[in-house]
Amino acid sequence: MFRLDGKVAVVTGGYRGLGRSMCVTLAKAGAHVIAADVLQAEVGQETLAAVSAAGGKGELMKLDVTQAEAVDEGIRELAKRLGRLDILVNNAGIARDNLLLRVSDEDIQKTFAVNVTGAINCARSAIRLMMRARTGRVVNLASVVAELGNPGQAVYSASKAALIGLTKTLAREYASRGVTVNAVAPGFIDTDMTKNLPQDAKKYMIEQIPLARIGQPDDVAAAVLFLCSDEASYITGQVIRVNGGMYV
């Protein structure tokens, strides 16, 4: 079950954190994985090494998701070279947290450019190819704060809520072409973003989680794998919450 043999998958923001875990998980299931990221290729080498160690196949792709023409060109080129594109995971994202009255215009514009416009750019290019094949999987990475809210994350939570709206609309638009579009909304996950939080903050967050622990990147990657698999072919427009019960 949950095999992706012969499938080609693009994971944006794939060089580290959740993206790296998703790349390894999808590759382990048989997909040829393209880890796409704006970071330098040296950063992605660890992801490639982890993919190889898991017995999978993958490659790196330099990609700035905010640049629509470059996104379209890159996705078209890889689909032509590899013969197909089956899966897109819109994972690229940034967080510039601050109370609303302290948020700069630049922070707002950059957050939405990456988190929302970037996902739209990638989905538009990928779905165009998936429509022709009459099959495809798109998974958008939302967040628990998109539904729960969190002080200091007004802009970030708004951008992730936008991804949920995007997910539901695209699911309706392209279901007839065999393309499913879903979202995964992680909760408090053990990543580079959370490692630097003060211990008091971590303790407070864990107290809000019924399962009383921090989630792991593999927990999120497993949900993504399921949505990309044939077993999820009758699921579209949904938000899969991976949050330990933090929001139900």
XYZ file of N, CA and C in Angstrom:
744
model
N 0.826 -1.202 0.000
C 0.000 0.000 0.000
C 0.866 1.261 0.000
N 0.282 2.349 -0.463
C 0.905 3.670 -0.480
C 2.215 3.680 -1.269
N 2.243 2.960 -2.383
C 3.417 2.943 -3.248
C 3.291 4.018 -4.321
N 4.434 4.566 -4.718
C 4.476 5.612 -5.739
C 5.439 5.237 -6.861
N 5.584 3.959 -7.109
C 6.540 3.486 -8.109
C 6.255 4.110 -9.476
N 7.318 4.643 -10.095
C 7.194 5.229 -11.415
C 6.675 6.655 -11.434
N 6.318 7.192 -10.281
C 5.771 8.551 -10.213
C 6.908 9.572 -10.078
N 6.625 10.779 -10.573
C 7.563 11.895 -10.445
C 6.938 12.934 -9.526
N 7.678 13.339 -8.503
C 7.154 14.260 -7.498
C 8.075 15.466 -7.320
N 7.480 16.644 -7.257
C 8.208 17.877 -6.954
C 7.814 18.329 -5.550
N 8.801 18.574 -4.713
C 8.562 19.082 -3.360
C 9.265 20.425 -3.240
N 8.511 21.508 -3.135
C 9.142 22.816 -2.973
C 9.576 22.992 -1.522
N 10.603 23.801 -1.331
C 11.172 23.920 0.010
C 11.710 22.592 0.491
N 12.279 21.842 -0.442
C 12.641 20.453 -0.154
C 14.032 20.216 0.401
N 14.795 21.290 0.639
C 16.184 21.098 1.035
C 16.380 20.831 2.522
N 15.370 21.171 3.341
C 15.555 20.968 4.782
C 14.195 20.867 5.468
N 14.214 20.567 6.774
C 12.989 20.544 7.569
C 11.944 19.570 7.080
N 10.714 20.018 7.071
C 9.613 19.167 6.622
C 9.805 18.731 5.177
N 10.325 19.633 4.357
C 10.524 19.303 2.947
C 11.462 18.130 2.754
N 12.546 18.117 3.521
C 13.499 17.005 3.425
C 12.833 15.695 3.821
N 12.064 15.707 4.897
C 11.379 14.492 5.339
C 10.395 13.999 4.284
N 9.689 14.924 3.655
C 8.747 14.537 2.596
C 9.480 13.931 1.410
N 10.595 14.533 1.028
C 11.366 13.997 -0.097
C 11.803 12.562 0.174
N 12.316 12.318 1.366
C 12.788 10.972 1.718
C 11.625 9.988 1.743
N 10.507 10.391 2.332
C 9.348 9.497 2.440
C 8.779 9.149 1.074
N 8.640 10.134 0.196
C 8.099 9.875 -1.138
C 9.062 9.023 -1.961
N 10.364 9.287 -1.819
C 11.353 8.499 -2.555
C 11.376 7.058 -2.069
N 11.259 6.877 -0.762
C 11.236 5.535 -0.189
C 10.041 4.740 -0.713
N 8.959 5.451 -1.045
C 7.760 4.793 -1.569
C 7.853 4.536 -3.073
N 8.967 4.946 -3.692
C 9.180 4.621 -5.091
C 9.163 5.785 -6.052
N 8.867 6.995 -5.587
C 8.802 8.150 -6.485
C 10.204 8.660 -6.820
N 10.326 9.217 -8.016
C 11.522 9.985 -8.369
C 11.250 11.401 -7.882
N 12.027 11.869 -6.914
C 11.716 13.117 -6.216
C 12.627 14.251 -6.666
N 12.016 15.388 -6.966
C 12.764 16.608 -7.248
C 12.603 17.536 -6.058
N 13.683 17.750 -5.330
C 13.675 18.693 -4.218
C 13.959 20.073 -4.789
N 12.961 20.951 -4.764
C 13.087 22.283 -5.352
C 13.202 23.317 -4.240
N 14.156 24.233 -4.383
C 14.377 25.189 -3.301
C 15.124 26.398 -3.828
N 14.961 27.519 -3.144
C 15.669 28.747 -3.497
C 17.063 28.773 -2.883
N 17.325 27.878 -1.937
C 18.618 27.837 -1.252
C 19.710 27.286 -2.167
N 20.950 27.486 -1.747
C 22.076 26.990 -2.530
C 22.080 25.459 -2.567
N 22.581 24.908 -3.669
C 22.556 23.459 -3.880
C 23.283 22.700 -2.766
N 24.303 23.342 -2.181
C 25.059 22.672 -1.121
C 24.146 22.274 0.038
N 23.134 23.091 0.303
C 22.200 22.809 1.392
C 21.373 21.566 1.075
N 21.078 21.379 -0.217
C 20.245 20.255 -0.628
C 20.963 18.924 -0.696
N 22.291 18.947 -0.625
C 23.038 17.696 -0.740
C 22.689 16.717 0.372
N 22.393 17.241 1.556
C 22.016 16.362 2.664
C 20.687 15.667 2.389
N 19.790 16.383 1.726
C 18.517 15.775 1.332
C 18.747 14.663 0.322
N 19.581 14.936 -0.680
C 19.882 13.905 -1.676
C 20.532 12.691 -1.037
N 21.441 12.931 -0.099
C 22.106 11.828 0.591
C 21.091 11.003 1.375
N 20.125 11.659 2.019
C 19.100 10.945 2.782
C 18.185 10.149 1.860
N 17.870 10.712 0.700
C 17.052 10.001 -0.295
C 17.774 8.743 -0.767
N 19.042 8.895 -1.071
C 19.838 7.746 -1.531
C 19.970 6.687 -0.443
N 20.191 7.124 0.782
C 20.328 6.194 1.896
C 19.043 5.404 2.119
N 17.913 6.003 1.755
C 16.624 5.323 1.901
C 16.318 4.426 0.707
N 17.254 4.367 -0.239
C 17.063 3.522 -1.419
C 16.264 4.182 -2.513
N 16.095 5.502 -2.428
C 15.290 6.221 -3.412
C 16.135 6.962 -4.433
N 15.431 7.607 -5.377
C 16.090 8.391 -6.415
C 15.573 9.822 -6.358
N 16.504 10.765 -6.552
C 16.081 12.151 -6.510
C 17.088 13.067 -7.150
N 16.718 14.337 -7.230
C 17.600 15.356 -7.775
C 17.207 16.703 -7.182
N 18.096 17.674 -7.357
C 17.853 19.009 -6.839
C 17.447 19.942 -7.974
N 16.664 20.955 -7.632
C 16.212 21.937 -8.612
C 16.218 23.312 -7.954
N 16.982 24.233 -8.493
C 16.988 25.610 -7.977
C 15.698 26.279 -8.437
N 14.906 26.760 -7.489
C 13.610 27.318 -7.848
C 13.184 28.396 -6.857
N 12.871 29.562 -7.384
C 12.267 30.637 -6.598
C 10.781 30.639 -6.946
N 9.959 30.175 -6.033
C 8.530 29.988 -6.332
C 7.812 31.302 -6.589
N 8.415 32.414 -6.222
C 7.764 33.701 -6.440
C 7.898 34.190 -7.883
N 8.744 33.538 -8.666
C 8.984 33.942 -10.055
C 8.198 33.038 -10.994
N 7.048 33.524 -11.451
C 6.112 32.690 -12.205
C 6.721 32.105 -13.475
N 7.436 32.914 -14.242
C 7.996 32.425 -15.510
C 9.055 31.350 -15.264
N 9.884 31.565 -14.264
C 10.921 30.584 -13.950
C 10.303 29.279 -13.454
N 9.242 29.389 -12.668
C 8.533 28.198 -12.184
C 7.977 27.406 -13.359
N 7.300 28.097 -14.262
C 6.682 27.411 -15.400
C 7.734 26.757 -16.287
N 8.810 27.475 -16.531
C 9.890 26.935 -17.358
C 10.521 25.715 -16.696
N 10.775 25.813 -15.400
C 11.414 24.709 -14.692
C 10.555 23.463 -14.649
N 9.282 23.623 -14.372
C 8.377 22.471 -14.279
C 8.166 21.843 -15.658
N 8.050 22.680 -16.679
C 7.901 22.137 -18.037
C 9.134 21.337 -18.449
N 10.303 21.882 -18.128
C 11.552 21.218 -18.528
C 11.700 19.863 -17.855
N 11.419 19.801 -16.554
C 11.604 18.521 -15.860
C 10.565 17.502 -16.310
N 9.337 17.956 -16.598
C 8.303 17.034 -17.068
C 8.650 16.488 -18.449
N 9.230 17.333 -19.289
C 9.645 16.885 -20.619
C 10.796 15.892 -20.514
N 11.748 16.199 -19.638
C 12.921 15.337 -19.483
C 12.580 13.998 -18.848
N 11.690 14.011 -17.867
C 11.342 12.786 -17.146
C 10.084 12.108 -17.696
N 9.398 12.798 -18.589
C 8.258 12.185 -19.253
C 6.933 12.333 -18.544
N 6.936 12.945 -17.358
C 5.680 13.068 -16.609
C 5.876 13.923 -15.356
N 4.764 14.346 -14.779
C 4.748 14.982 -13.463
C 3.467 14.541 -12.781
N 3.605 13.807 -11.700
C 2.452 13.212 -11.032
C 2.067 13.912 -9.738
N 3.053 14.485 -9.048
C 2.826 14.990 -7.690
C 3.500 16.345 -7.510
N 2.772 17.286 -6.918
C 3.344 18.552 -6.488
C 3.023 18.746 -5.020
N 4.054 18.970 -4.219
C 3.867 19.303 -2.809
C 4.330 20.738 -2.605
N 3.380 21.630 -2.352
C 3.685 23.041 -2.115
C 4.062 23.236 -0.653
N 5.356 23.072 -0.380
C 5.846 23.150 0.990
C 6.636 24.428 1.260
N 7.140 25.086 0.229
C 7.952 26.290 0.422
C 7.169 27.334 1.214
N 7.800 27.881 2.226
C 7.110 28.873 3.030
C 8.060 29.581 3.978
N 7.655 30.766 4.419
C 8.435 31.519 5.388
C 7.502 32.028 6.477
N 8.081 32.354 7.618
C 7.326 32.939 8.729
C 8.110 34.123 9.270
N 7.483 35.286 9.247
C 8.084 36.480 9.842
C 7.135 36.949 10.935
N 7.273 36.328 12.087
C 6.296 36.514 13.156
C 6.488 37.827 13.903
N 5.351 38.461 14.190
C 5.344 39.673 14.988
C 3.896 40.063 15.246
N 3.678 40.850 16.274
C 2.344 41.382 16.498
C 1.960 42.277 15.326
N 0.689 42.315 14.999
C 0.226 43.004 13.800
C 0.748 44.436 13.708
N 0.720 45.183 14.797
C 1.116 46.589 14.751
C 2.623 46.784 14.578
N 3.364 45.681 14.659
C 4.817 45.758 14.459
C 5.257 45.134 13.148
N 4.323 44.619 12.390
C 4.652 43.960 11.127
C 4.910 45.012 10.051
N 5.995 44.854 9.311
C 6.321 45.801 8.247
C 5.610 45.418 6.953
N 5.490 46.377 6.053
C 4.903 46.095 4.741
C 5.716 45.039 4.003
N 7.032 45.113 4.173
C 7.908 44.138 3.515
C 7.630 42.722 4.019
N 7.413 42.576 5.323
C 7.114 41.263 5.889
C 5.814 40.707 5.315
N 4.813 41.557 5.199
C 3.523 41.126 4.650
C 3.675 40.672 3.206
N 4.328 41.520 2.413
C 4.473 41.225 0.985
C 5.306 39.970 0.744
N 6.402 39.826 1.485
C 7.273 38.670 1.295
C 6.578 37.379 1.722
N 5.869 37.418 2.844
C 5.168 36.221 3.329
C 4.135 35.747 2.326
N 3.341 36.654 1.809
C 2.315 36.259 0.849
C 2.922 35.878 -0.499
N 4.031 36.533 -0.871
C 4.684 36.201 -2.138
C 5.156 34.751 -2.151
N 5.748 34.318 -1.039
C 6.261 32.941 -0.964
C 5.146 31.945 -0.656
N 4.410 32.196 0.407
C 3.453 31.210 0.908
C 2.224 31.042 0.024
N 1.745 32.138 -0.555
C 0.504 32.072 -1.332
C 0.771 32.150 -2.835
N 1.396 33.262 -3.281
C 1.663 33.393 -4.719
C 2.565 32.264 -5.207
N 3.535 31.870 -4.397
C 4.414 30.776 -4.784
C 3.662 29.482 -5.007
N 2.725 29.180 -4.114
C 1.918 27.966 -4.269
C 1.033 28.045 -5.502
N 0.478 29.221 -5.759
C -0.356 29.407 -6.952
C 0.474 29.226 -8.218
N 1.670 29.824 -8.243
C 2.535 29.686 -9.417
C 2.837 28.221 -9.719
N 3.215 27.480 -8.686
C 3.578 26.069 -8.878
C 2.368 25.229 -9.261
N 1.243 25.467 -8.598
C 0.034 24.695 -8.904
C -0.431 24.944 -10.330
N -0.391 26.189 -10.764
C -0.838 26.520 -12.121
C -0.010 25.781 -13.172
N 1.306 25.787 -12.986
C 2.179 25.112 -13.951
C 2.013 23.599 -13.896
N 1.928 23.044 -12.689
C 1.828 21.590 -12.550
C 0.476 21.065 -13.025
N -0.597 21.740 -12.648
C -1.938 21.258 -13.008
C -2.145 21.295 -14.507
N -1.543 22.261 -15.178
C -1.649 22.304 -16.637
C -1.150 20.987 -17.256
N -0.064 20.449 -16.708
C 0.482 19.180 -17.203
C -0.358 17.994 -16.727
N -0.804 18.047 -15.487
C -1.601 16.953 -14.929
C -2.937 16.794 -15.658
N -3.517 17.900 -16.075
C -4.787 17.845 -16.794
C -4.681 17.005 -18.061
N -3.572 17.181 -18.759
C -3.369 16.444 -20.016
C -3.250 14.948 -19.752
N -2.632 14.609 -18.626
C -2.488 13.191 -18.266
C -3.743 12.652 -17.597
N -4.646 13.563 -17.213
C -5.893 13.228 -16.534
C -5.647 12.498 -15.213
N -4.569 12.878 -14.560
C -4.272 12.359 -13.229
C -3.228 13.253 -12.577
N -3.268 13.360 -11.265
C -2.272 14.155 -10.562
C -2.654 14.387 -9.118
N -1.658 14.731 -8.318
C -1.856 15.011 -6.901
C -1.175 16.328 -6.555
N -1.924 17.218 -5.924
C -1.352 18.456 -5.390
C -1.640 18.476 -3.894
N -0.590 18.712 -3.108
C -0.743 18.809 -1.653
C -0.150 20.137 -1.211
N -0.962 20.960 -0.560
C -0.522 22.253 -0.046
C -0.273 22.150 1.455
N 0.830 22.735 1.921
C 1.143 22.711 3.350
C 0.564 23.956 4.016
N -0.496 23.744 4.779
C -1.121 24.817 5.540
C -0.514 24.818 6.944
N -1.299 25.093 7.953
C -0.800 25.106 9.334
C -1.972 25.115 10.295
N -1.741 24.609 11.493
C -2.773 24.636 12.523
C -3.210 26.070 12.824
N -2.288 27.034 12.702
C -2.656 28.415 13.031
C -3.587 29.029 11.999
N -3.707 28.400 10.826
C -4.657 28.892 9.835
C -6.086 28.747 10.340
N -6.319 27.751 11.187
C -7.668 27.497 11.702
C -7.807 27.903 13.166
N -6.702 27.831 13.902
C -6.738 28.106 15.335
C -6.405 29.559 15.671
N -5.518 30.144 14.861
C -5.022 31.473 15.177
C -3.935 31.403 16.236
N -3.056 32.424 16.266
C -1.991 32.434 17.261
C -1.427 33.847 17.362
N -1.399 34.434 18.553
C -0.860 35.788 18.709
C 0.557 35.890 18.162
N 0.813 36.948 17.421
C 2.135 37.153 16.849
C 2.299 36.545 15.475
N 1.251 35.889 14.979
C 1.351 35.251 13.662
C 0.191 35.654 12.745
N -0.220 36.902 12.829
C -1.350 37.361 12.020
C -1.097 37.167 10.529
N 0.069 37.569 10.063
C 0.365 37.490 8.631
C 0.570 36.043 8.200
N 1.336 35.300 8.973
C 1.591 33.893 8.646
C 0.287 33.091 8.641
N -0.538 33.253 9.665
C -1.788 32.496 9.735
C -2.719 32.878 8.598
N -2.730 34.159 8.216
C -3.558 34.588 7.088
C -3.089 33.944 5.786
N -1.770 33.841 5.616
C -1.247 33.227 4.391
C -1.576 31.739 4.328
N -1.521 31.067 5.461
C -1.825 29.640 5.487
C -3.330 29.391 5.347
N -4.143 30.306 5.859
C -5.588 30.196 5.652
C -5.920 30.369 4.174
N -5.165 31.240 3.497
C -5.362 31.419 2.057
C -5.098 30.120 1.308
N -4.133 29.332 1.770
C -3.836 28.059 1.114
C -4.984 27.067 1.261
N -5.692 27.140 2.365
C -6.855 26.258 2.532
C -7.945 26.637 1.533
N -8.176 27.937 1.364
C -9.140 28.384 0.369
C -8.723 27.986 -1.032
N -7.436 28.126 -1.327
C -6.908 27.720 -2.631
C -7.126 26.229 -2.855
N -6.860 25.440 -1.834
C -7.023 23.984 -1.926
C -8.452 23.599 -2.291
N -9.399 24.170 -1.591
C -10.795 23.814 -1.810
C -11.276 24.226 -3.206
N -10.838 25.389 -3.669
C -11.257 25.861 -4.984
C -10.638 25.035 -6.103
N -9.325 24.771 -6.008
C -8.673 23.968 -7.044
C -9.228 22.548 -7.075
N -9.594 22.028 -5.918
C -10.181 20.680 -5.876
C -11.456 20.630 -6.707
N -12.264 21.678 -6.603
C -13.506 21.726 -7.375
C -13.241 21.966 -8.866
N -12.243 22.775 -9.154
C -11.963 23.113 -10.549
C -11.430 21.939 -11.357
N -10.618 21.069 -10.742
C -9.899 20.072 -11.535
C -10.210 18.625 -11.194
N -11.217 18.398 -10.372
C -11.606 17.018 -10.061
C -12.009 16.255 -11.316
N -12.697 16.930 -12.240
C -13.166 16.253 -13.456
C -12.018 15.822 -14.356
N -10.821 16.361 -14.121
C -9.637 15.995 -14.907
C -8.763 14.987 -14.171
N -9.255 14.447 -13.070
C -8.512 13.425 -12.350
C -7.440 13.949 -11.426
N -7.459 15.255 -11.157
C -6.457 15.867 -10.283
C -7.074 16.120 -8.913
N -6.456 15.577 -7.871
C -6.923 15.848 -6.508
C -6.033 16.914 -5.877
N -6.651 17.754 -5.058
C -5.926 18.823 -4.379
C -6.340 18.816 -2.912
N -5.384 18.603 -2.045
C -5.643 18.550 -0.610
C -4.603 19.370 0.148
N -4.866 19.577 1.416
C -3.919 20.298 2.267
C -3.578 19.464 3.495
N -2.373 19.639 3.981
C -1.947 19.072 5.260
C -1.632 20.245 6.176
N -2.216 20.234 7.364
C -2.025 21.333 8.315
C -1.270 20.828 9.537
N 0.042 20.986 9.564
C 0.822 20.536 10.721
C 0.559 21.410 11.944
N 0.751 20.803 13.113
C 0.696 21.545 14.361
C 2.097 21.900 14.812
N 2.410 21.623 16.066
C 3.718 21.937 16.647
C 4.677 20.798 16.313
N 5.550 21.020 15.334
C 6.426 19.973 14.809
C 7.885 20.304 15.140
N 8.666 19.288 15.425
C 10.077 19.432 15.777
C 10.900 19.727 14.519
N 11.090 20.998 14.218
C 11.880 21.427 13.062
C 12.839 22.530 13.501
N 13.642 23.015 12.550
C 14.567 24.108 12.847
C 13.813 25.332 13.356
N 12.575 25.518 12.852
C 11.786 26.687 13.222
C 11.380 26.659 14.695
N 11.190 25.455 15.237
C 10.729 25.336 16.626
C 11.863 25.035 17.609
N 12.998 24.582 17.096
C 14.117 24.222 17.979
C 14.607 25.401 18.816
N 14.518 26.619 18.261
C 15.064 27.786 18.935
C 14.088 28.461 19.893
N 12.900 27.891 20.044
C 11.939 28.478 20.974
C 12.412 28.303 22.416
N 12.142 29.279 23.275
C 12.486 29.127 24.698
C 11.754 27.928 25.302
N 12.349 27.318 26.320
C 11.764 26.133 26.936
C 10.376 26.410 27.506
N 10.182 27.609 28.053
C 8.862 27.952 28.588
C 7.807 27.958 27.495
N 8.187 28.451 26.316
C 7.258 28.494 25.186
C 6.930 27.083 24.716
N 7.952 26.223 24.662
C 7.727 24.833 24.256
C 6.807 24.128 25.253
N 7.062 24.356 26.528
C 6.249 23.725 27.565
C 4.786 24.155 27.437
N 4.572 25.439 27.196
C 3.210 25.956 27.031
C 2.531 25.307 25.826
N 3.260 25.191 24.716
C 2.682 24.608 23.500
C 2.297 23.155 23.727
N 3.175 22.401 24.382
C 2.903 20.987 24.621
C 1.681 20.818 25.520
N 1.486 21.739 26.423
C 0.316 21.674 27.306
C -0.999 21.840 26.532
N -0.931 22.416 25.352
C -2.131 22.614 24.531
C -2.424 21.403 23.630
N -1.547 20.418 23.663
C -1.662 19.263 22.759
C -2.147 18.046 23.538
N -3.320 17.511 23.224
C -3.838 16.344 23.940
C -2.877 15.152 23.955
N -2.138 14.939 22.874
C -1.181 13.829 22.855
C 0.090 14.146 23.645
N 0.199 15.376 24.117
C 1.261 15.798 25.048
C 2.675 15.578 24.524
N 2.862 15.800 23.246
C 4.215 15.720 22.700
C 4.311 16.543 21.426
N 5.537 16.870 21.063
C 5.802 17.570 19.810
C 5.762 16.554 18.678
N 5.174 16.936 17.556
C 5.144 16.052 16.396
C 6.493 15.997 15.705
N 6.698 14.964 14.914
C 7.937 14.783 14.161
C 7.691 15.030 12.669
N 8.716 15.462 11.938
C 8.547 15.679 10.502
C 7.980 14.466 9.766
N 8.353 13.269 10.209
C 7.839 12.057 9.557
C 6.331 11.902 9.738
N 5.778 12.470 10.815
C 4.322 12.431 10.997
C 3.626 13.190 9.879
N 4.191 14.324 9.518
C 3.632 15.138 8.442
C 3.864 14.470 7.092
N 5.068 13.960 6.900
C 5.404 13.310 5.631
C 4.510 12.110 5.360
N 4.126 11.388 6.398
C 3.251 10.221 6.229
C 1.880 10.634 5.698
N 1.364 11.759 6.188
C 0.071 12.253 5.705
C 0.176 12.674 4.248
N 1.292 13.312 3.891
C 1.514 13.717 2.498
C 1.589 12.492 1.597
N 2.316 11.478 2.033
C 2.426 10.242 1.259
C 1.052 9.636 1.000
N 0.238 9.556 2.021
C -1.105 8.996 1.851
C -1.893 9.763 0.796
N -1.875 11.085 0.874
C -2.654 11.889 -0.075
C -2.118 11.772 -1.501
N -0.845 11.441 -1.642
C -0.245 11.285 -2.973
C -0.475 9.897 -3.560
N -0.920 8.967 -2.745
C -1.040 7.575 -3.165
C -2.362 7.294 -3.863
N -2.420 6.145 -4.530
C -3.664 5.720 -5.188
C -4.770 5.478 -4.171
N -4.382 5.119 -2.943
C -5.385 4.840 -1.910
C -6.187 6.088 -1.535
N -5.679 7.263 -1.892
C -6.384 8.518 -1.578
C -7.078 9.103 -2.805
N -7.341 8.272 -3.803
C -7.894 8.767 -5.068
C -9.299 9.350 -4.944
N -10.008 9.047 -3.854
C -11.364 9.566 -3.676
C -11.406 10.665 -2.621
N -10.254 11.250 -2.347
C -10.155 12.332 -1.365
C -9.657 13.589 -2.067
N -10.441 14.648 -2.025
C -9.999 15.931 -2.588
C -10.691 17.078 -1.861
N -10.002 18.209 -1.803
C -10.541 19.386 -1.141
C -10.519 19.319 0.376
N -9.731 18.424 0.925
C -9.732 18.208 2.377
C -8.484 18.788 3.048
N -8.621 19.029 4.347
C -7.489 19.461 5.169
C -7.204 18.356 6.175
N -6.056 17.725 6.052
C -5.652 16.674 6.984
C -4.838 17.325 8.096
N -5.355 17.265 9.310
C -4.714 17.929 10.448
C -3.753 16.965 11.152
N -2.496 17.362 11.200
C -1.470 16.550 11.868
C -0.969 17.386 13.040
N -1.748 17.374 14.136
C -1.458 18.314 15.221
C -1.595 17.722 16.618
N -1.731 16.408 16.733
C -1.829 15.779 18.048
C -3.072 16.134 18.825
N -4.084 16.654 18.114
C -5.325 17.044 18.770
C -5.362 18.499 19.222
N -4.332 19.261 18.842
C -4.229 20.669 19.234
C -5.434 21.467 18.737
N -5.893 21.132 17.534
C -7.105 21.723 16.977
C -7.917 20.592 16.376
N -9.185 20.479 16.796
C -10.038 19.402 16.284
C -11.343 19.986 15.768
